[in-house]
Amino acid sequence: MPYKPVPYWAKLPHPMSFKEATSVAVDSQDRVYIFNRGNWPMMIFDADGNFLETWGAGEFNRPHGIFIDGDDNLYLADDDDHVVEKRTTSGEIIFRLGERGEPAAWQEGDPFNRPTDIVVHPESRDIFITDGYGNSRVHKYGPEGNHITSWGSPGALDGQFSLPHNVCMLGDDMIVVCDRENFRIQVFSLDGEYVGQKHMHRPIACANGRAGDDRIYVAEAGAPAVQAGVPNLGQRVVILDTDLNEVDSFGAGLAGEGHDQFIASHGIATDSSGAVYVAEVSYTNTGSNLNPPREVTSLRKWIPH
């Protein structure tokens, strides 16, 4: 199924801006939540890109990952604050995992040291968290926030991680972890048993389809700096079936601000119509290095056609 970009989808009221959109999620009404590093850290839009509301100013240190469960609860990872919060759609905190500003020991396995992303099981409501920049672990919690188990360690062997950056479901009995700097996704049982893996180019984000779509959508990051400008190294979204076979992809494969390009994919989500949203840390990757620095494109929408 071909996809086409929807340029300038988000209608931002003046003077609002994203600075950069770190992650994106969609609720049961197809409202789109943009977790970003600007002055309005949570921005909410309808499916047509009309601005609805914002909240969270001054409440986050470094927004990173977002997930919305089947009851429209939000789960937010703030990696520099070393916490994951469960919130309502209007921003009220339900509970917090971790202590703000108090990281666990670096790479020793306890939660959290710069957690990155969350997925919630659609039936049990168990919570799976990738942890992340300062750890090499996946943590599993019960729906009320009780810790159940953790797994993973630094390395490149089966079940080890080099920056577990994102997580999503595979069916209802497995999870997929974007093991970014090992250039692979890994599949685990719900208890952390290693199942398999697939080589990909720096897989940085993954999401599940909606409304009967059981495929997985994976955003591939671009090449490291030493290979800057080399085409066909990431900079695309890859769609996988439940056997992890590639069935489709989109994106020009070379970084840029063109409508069919990506700069620094970082988060991904889908809606009930089959649309795909990609959040990009484009200011960190590109805009901050320009002279003068400027905000660059950091949110994309693609639709099937």
Coordinates of C-alpha atoms in Angstrom, one line a residue:
M1 CA 0.0 0.0 0.0
P2 CA 1.6 3.3 -1.1
Y3 CA 1.8 6.2 1.3
K4 CA 2.0 9.9 0.7
P5 CA 3.0 12.8 3.0
V6 CA 0.6 15.4 4.3
P7 CA 2.7 18.6 4.5
Y8 CA 2.1 21.2 7.2
W9 CA -0.5 19.0 8.9
A10 CA -0.3 20.5 12.4
K11 CA -1.9 23.9 12.6
L12 CA 0.0 25.6 15.3
P13 CA -1.4 28.8 16.8
H14 CA 1.0 31.7 17.0
P15 CA 3.4 31.8 18.8
M16 CA 3.5 28.1 19.6
S17 CA 6.2 25.8 18.3
F18 CA 7.4 22.3 19.0
K19 CA 11.1 23.2 19.0
E20 CA 11.3 19.5 18.4
A21 CA 8.7 16.7 18.7
T22 CA 10.2 13.8 20.5
S23 CA 7.3 11.4 20.4
V24 CA 3.7 11.0 19.3
A25 CA 0.7 8.9 20.3
V26 CA -3.0 8.7 19.3
D27 CA -6.0 8.1 21.6
S28 CA -9.2 6.2 20.9
Q29 CA -10.8 9.3 19.3
D30 CA -7.8 9.8 16.9
R31 CA -6.6 12.8 18.8
V32 CA -2.9 13.2 18.3
Y33 CA -0.6 14.0 21.3
I34 CA 2.8 15.5 20.6
F35 CA 5.3 15.3 23.4
N36 CA 7.9 17.9 22.6
R37 CA 10.8 20.0 24.0
G38 CA 9.4 23.4 23.5
N39 CA 7.6 25.7 25.9
W40 CA 4.3 23.7 25.4
P41 CA 5.5 20.1 26.1
M42 CA 2.2 18.4 25.4
M43 CA 0.2 19.6 22.4
I44 CA -3.0 17.9 21.3
F45 CA -4.6 18.0 17.8
D46 CA -7.5 16.4 16.1
A47 CA -7.0 14.1 13.1
D48 CA -7.2 17.1 10.7
G49 CA -4.3 18.9 12.5
N50 CA -6.5 21.4 14.3
F51 CA -5.0 22.5 17.6
L52 CA -7.1 21.4 20.6
E53 CA -5.1 22.1 23.8
T54 CA -1.8 22.1 25.6
W55 CA -0.5 21.3 29.0
G56 CA 2.6 20.5 31.0
A57 CA 4.6 23.7 30.9
G58 CA 7.4 23.6 33.4
E59 CA 6.6 20.0 34.4
F60 CA 9.1 18.1 32.4
N61 CA 12.9 18.1 32.3
R62 CA 13.5 16.3 28.9
P63 CA 10.4 14.8 27.2
H64 CA 11.3 11.6 25.5
G65 CA 8.6 8.9 25.0
I66 CA 4.8 8.6 25.1
F67 CA 2.2 5.8 24.9
I68 CA -1.6 5.8 25.2
D69 CA -3.4 2.7 26.5
G70 CA -6.8 1.4 25.5
D71 CA -8.4 3.5 28.3
D72 CA -6.8 6.7 27.0
N73 CA -4.3 6.9 29.9
L74 CA -0.9 8.5 28.9
Y75 CA 2.5 7.1 29.9
L76 CA 5.3 9.6 29.6
A77 CA 9.1 9.0 29.8
D78 CA 11.2 11.9 31.0
D79 CA 14.7 10.6 30.5
D80 CA 16.7 13.4 32.2
D81 CA 14.3 13.2 35.2
H82 CA 14.6 9.3 35.3
V83 CA 10.9 8.8 35.7
V84 CA 7.8 7.4 33.9
E85 CA 4.5 8.9 34.7
K86 CA 0.9 7.7 34.1
R87 CA -1.4 10.7 33.4
T88 CA -4.9 11.5 32.3
T89 CA -5.5 13.0 28.9
S90 CA -5.8 16.4 30.6
G91 CA -2.4 16.0 32.4
E92 CA -3.3 14.9 35.9
I93 CA -0.7 12.5 37.4
I94 CA -2.1 9.0 38.3
F95 CA 1.2 7.6 39.5
R96 CA 4.9 8.0 38.9
L97 CA 7.5 5.3 38.6
G98 CA 11.0 6.3 39.8
E99 CA 12.1 9.4 41.7
R100 CA 12.5 12.7 39.9
G101 CA 16.2 13.6 39.4
E102 CA 17.4 10.4 41.1
P103 CA 19.0 8.0 38.6
A104 CA 19.7 4.4 39.3
A105 CA 23.4 3.4 39.1
W106 CA 24.6 3.7 35.5
Q107 CA 24.4 0.4 33.6
E108 CA 23.7 -1.7 36.7
G109 CA 20.2 -2.7 35.8
D110 CA 18.0 -1.1 38.4
P111 CA 15.2 1.3 37.2
F112 CA 15.7 4.0 36.0
N113 CA 18.7 5.6 34.3
R114 CA 17.3 7.7 31.4
P115 CA 14.2 5.6 30.4
T116 CA 13.1 6.0 26.8
D117 CA 9.8 4.5 25.9
I118 CA 6.7 2.5 27.1
V119 CA 4.2 0.0 25.8
V120 CA 1.1 -1.3 27.7
H121 CA -0.3 -4.7 27.1
P122 CA -3.8 -4.3 25.7
E123 CA -5.5 -6.8 28.0
S124 CA -3.4 -7.2 31.2
R125 CA -2.4 -3.6 31.2
D126 CA 1.1 -4.6 32.2
I127 CA 3.7 -1.9 31.5
F128 CA 6.9 -2.5 29.6
I129 CA 9.6 0.3 29.8
T130 CA 12.9 0.5 27.9
D131 CA 15.7 1.9 30.0
G132 CA 17.5 3.3 27.9
Y133 CA 20.4 5.7 27.6
G134 CA 22.0 5.0 31.0
N135 CA 20.9 1.4 31.3
S136 CA 20.5 -1.7 29.0
R137 CA 17.2 -3.1 30.4
V138 CA 13.5 -3.7 29.9
H139 CA 11.4 -3.4 33.0
K140 CA 8.0 -4.9 33.4
Y141 CA 5.4 -3.4 35.9
G142 CA 1.9 -4.4 36.8
P143 CA -1.0 -2.0 36.0
E144 CA -0.8 -0.4 39.4
G145 CA 2.9 0.3 39.1
N146 CA 4.3 -2.8 41.0
H147 CA 7.6 -4.0 39.6
I148 CA 7.4 -7.6 38.2
T149 CA 10.7 -8.3 36.4
S150 CA 13.5 -6.8 34.4
W151 CA 15.9 -8.2 31.8
G152 CA 18.8 -7.3 29.6
S153 CA 22.4 -6.2 30.0
P154 CA 25.0 -4.3 27.9
G155 CA 26.2 -6.2 24.9
A156 CA 25.4 -7.6 21.5
L157 CA 24.4 -11.1 22.3
D158 CA 20.9 -12.4 22.2
G159 CA 18.9 -10.6 24.8
Q160 CA 21.5 -7.9 25.4
F161 CA 21.1 -4.3 24.4
S162 CA 23.0 -1.3 23.1
L163 CA 20.5 1.5 23.7
P164 CA 17.0 -0.1 24.0
H165 CA 15.2 3.0 22.6
N166 CA 11.6 2.0 21.9
V167 CA 9.1 -0.8 22.5
C168 CA 5.9 -2.1 21.0
M169 CA 3.7 -5.3 21.0
L170 CA 3.9 -8.2 18.6
G171 CA 0.5 -9.8 18.7
D172 CA -0.7 -10.2 22.3
D173 CA 2.1 -12.4 23.6
M174 CA 5.4 -10.8 22.6
I175 CA 7.1 -7.5 22.7
V176 CA 9.5 -5.9 20.2
V177 CA 12.4 -3.8 21.4
C178 CA 14.3 -1.3 19.2
D179 CA 17.9 -2.2 20.0
R180 CA 19.1 0.9 18.3
E181 CA 22.9 0.7 18.3
N182 CA 22.9 -3.0 17.7
F183 CA 21.1 -2.3 14.5
R184 CA 18.3 -4.7 15.2
I185 CA 14.9 -5.3 16.7
Q186 CA 14.6 -8.1 19.3
V187 CA 11.5 -10.0 20.2
F188 CA 10.8 -11.3 23.7
S189 CA 8.0 -13.1 25.5
L190 CA 6.0 -11.1 28.0
D191 CA 8.3 -12.6 30.7
G192 CA 11.5 -11.5 29.0
E193 CA 12.5 -14.8 27.3
Y194 CA 14.4 -14.1 24.0
V195 CA 12.5 -15.2 20.9
G196 CA 14.3 -13.8 17.9
Q197 CA 15.6 -10.7 16.1
K198 CA 15.7 -8.9 12.8
H199 CA 18.6 -6.7 11.5
M200 CA 17.5 -3.2 10.6
H201 CA 19.3 0.1 10.2
R202 CA 19.3 1.8 13.6
P203 CA 15.7 1.1 14.5
I204 CA 14.7 4.0 16.7
A205 CA 11.0 3.7 17.1
C206 CA 8.2 1.2 16.6
A207 CA 4.4 1.2 16.8
N208 CA 1.5 -1.1 16.3
G209 CA -1.2 -0.7 13.7
R210 CA -4.8 0.1 14.7
A211 CA -8.3 -1.1 13.8
G212 CA -7.4 -4.7 12.8
D213 CA -4.0 -3.8 11.4
D214 CA -1.6 -6.2 13.1
R215 CA 1.5 -5.0 11.4
I216 CA 4.5 -3.2 13.1
Y217 CA 5.7 0.2 11.9
V218 CA 9.4 0.8 12.5
A219 CA 11.3 4.1 12.0
E220 CA 14.9 3.7 11.0
A221 CA 17.3 6.5 12.1
G222 CA 19.9 7.9 9.7
A223 CA 23.5 7.0 9.3
P224 CA 26.1 8.0 12.0
A225 CA 28.1 11.2 11.4
V226 CA 31.0 9.4 9.7
Q227 CA 28.5 8.3 7.0
A228 CA 26.5 11.5 6.7
G229 CA 25.0 11.9 3.3
V230 CA 25.2 8.3 2.3
P231 CA 21.8 7.4 0.8
N232 CA 19.6 4.4 1.7
L233 CA 20.8 4.1 5.3
G234 CA 17.7 4.5 7.3
Q235 CA 15.7 7.7 7.0
R236 CA 12.5 5.7 6.3
V237 CA 9.6 3.9 7.9
V238 CA 9.5 0.1 7.4
I239 CA 6.3 -1.9 7.8
L240 CA 6.6 -5.4 9.0
D241 CA 4.1 -8.3 9.1
T242 CA 3.8 -10.5 12.2
D243 CA 6.6 -12.7 10.9
L244 CA 8.8 -9.6 10.7
N245 CA 8.9 -9.6 6.9
E246 CA 9.1 -6.2 5.3
V247 CA 5.9 -5.6 3.4
D248 CA 6.2 -1.8 2.7
S249 CA 8.2 1.3 3.4
F250 CA 8.2 5.0 2.8
G251 CA 10.7 7.9 3.0
A252 CA 13.3 9.1 0.6
G253 CA 16.2 7.4 2.4
L254 CA 18.2 10.7 2.6
A255 CA 17.9 13.3 5.3
G256 CA 16.3 16.6 4.5
E257 CA 13.3 18.9 5.0
G258 CA 11.5 17.7 1.8
H259 CA 8.0 16.4 2.3
D260 CA 9.1 12.9 1.6
Q261 CA 12.2 13.0 3.7
F262 CA 13.1 12.5 7.4
I263 CA 15.7 14.2 9.4
A264 CA 15.9 12.6 12.8
S265 CA 13.0 10.2 13.4
H266 CA 12.5 9.5 17.1
G267 CA 8.8 8.4 17.7
I268 CA 6.0 6.9 15.7
A269 CA 2.3 6.3 16.0
T270 CA -0.7 5.2 13.9
D271 CA -4.4 6.1 13.9
S272 CA -7.6 4.2 13.0
S273 CA -7.5 5.4 9.4
G274 CA -4.0 4.0 8.8
A275 CA -2.2 7.3 9.0
V276 CA 1.3 7.3 10.3
Y277 CA 2.8 10.1 12.4
V278 CA 6.5 10.5 12.9
A279 CA 8.1 12.7 15.5
E280 CA 11.7 13.9 14.9
V281 CA 14.4 15.4 17.2
S282 CA 15.4 17.6 14.3
Y283 CA 16.6 20.6 16.4
T284 CA 19.1 18.4 18.3
N285 CA 20.2 16.7 15.2
T286 CA 20.3 19.6 12.7
G287 CA 18.7 22.9 13.7
S288 CA 21.0 23.5 16.7
N289 CA 24.0 23.2 14.4
L290 CA 22.9 25.8 11.9
N291 CA 24.1 29.3 11.9
P292 CA 22.0 30.8 13.2
P293 CA 20.2 27.9 14.9
R294 CA 16.6 27.5 13.9
E295 CA 13.7 25.1 14.3
V296 CA 13.4 22.6 11.5
T297 CA 10.6 20.2 10.6
S298 CA 10.0 17.8 13.4
L299 CA 6.6 16.2 12.8
R300 CA 5.4 14.3 9.7
K301 CA 2.1 12.7 8.8
W302 CA 1.8 10.1 6.0
I303 CA -1.5 8.6 4.8
P304 CA -2.2 5.5 2.6
H305 CA -3.4 6.2 -0.9

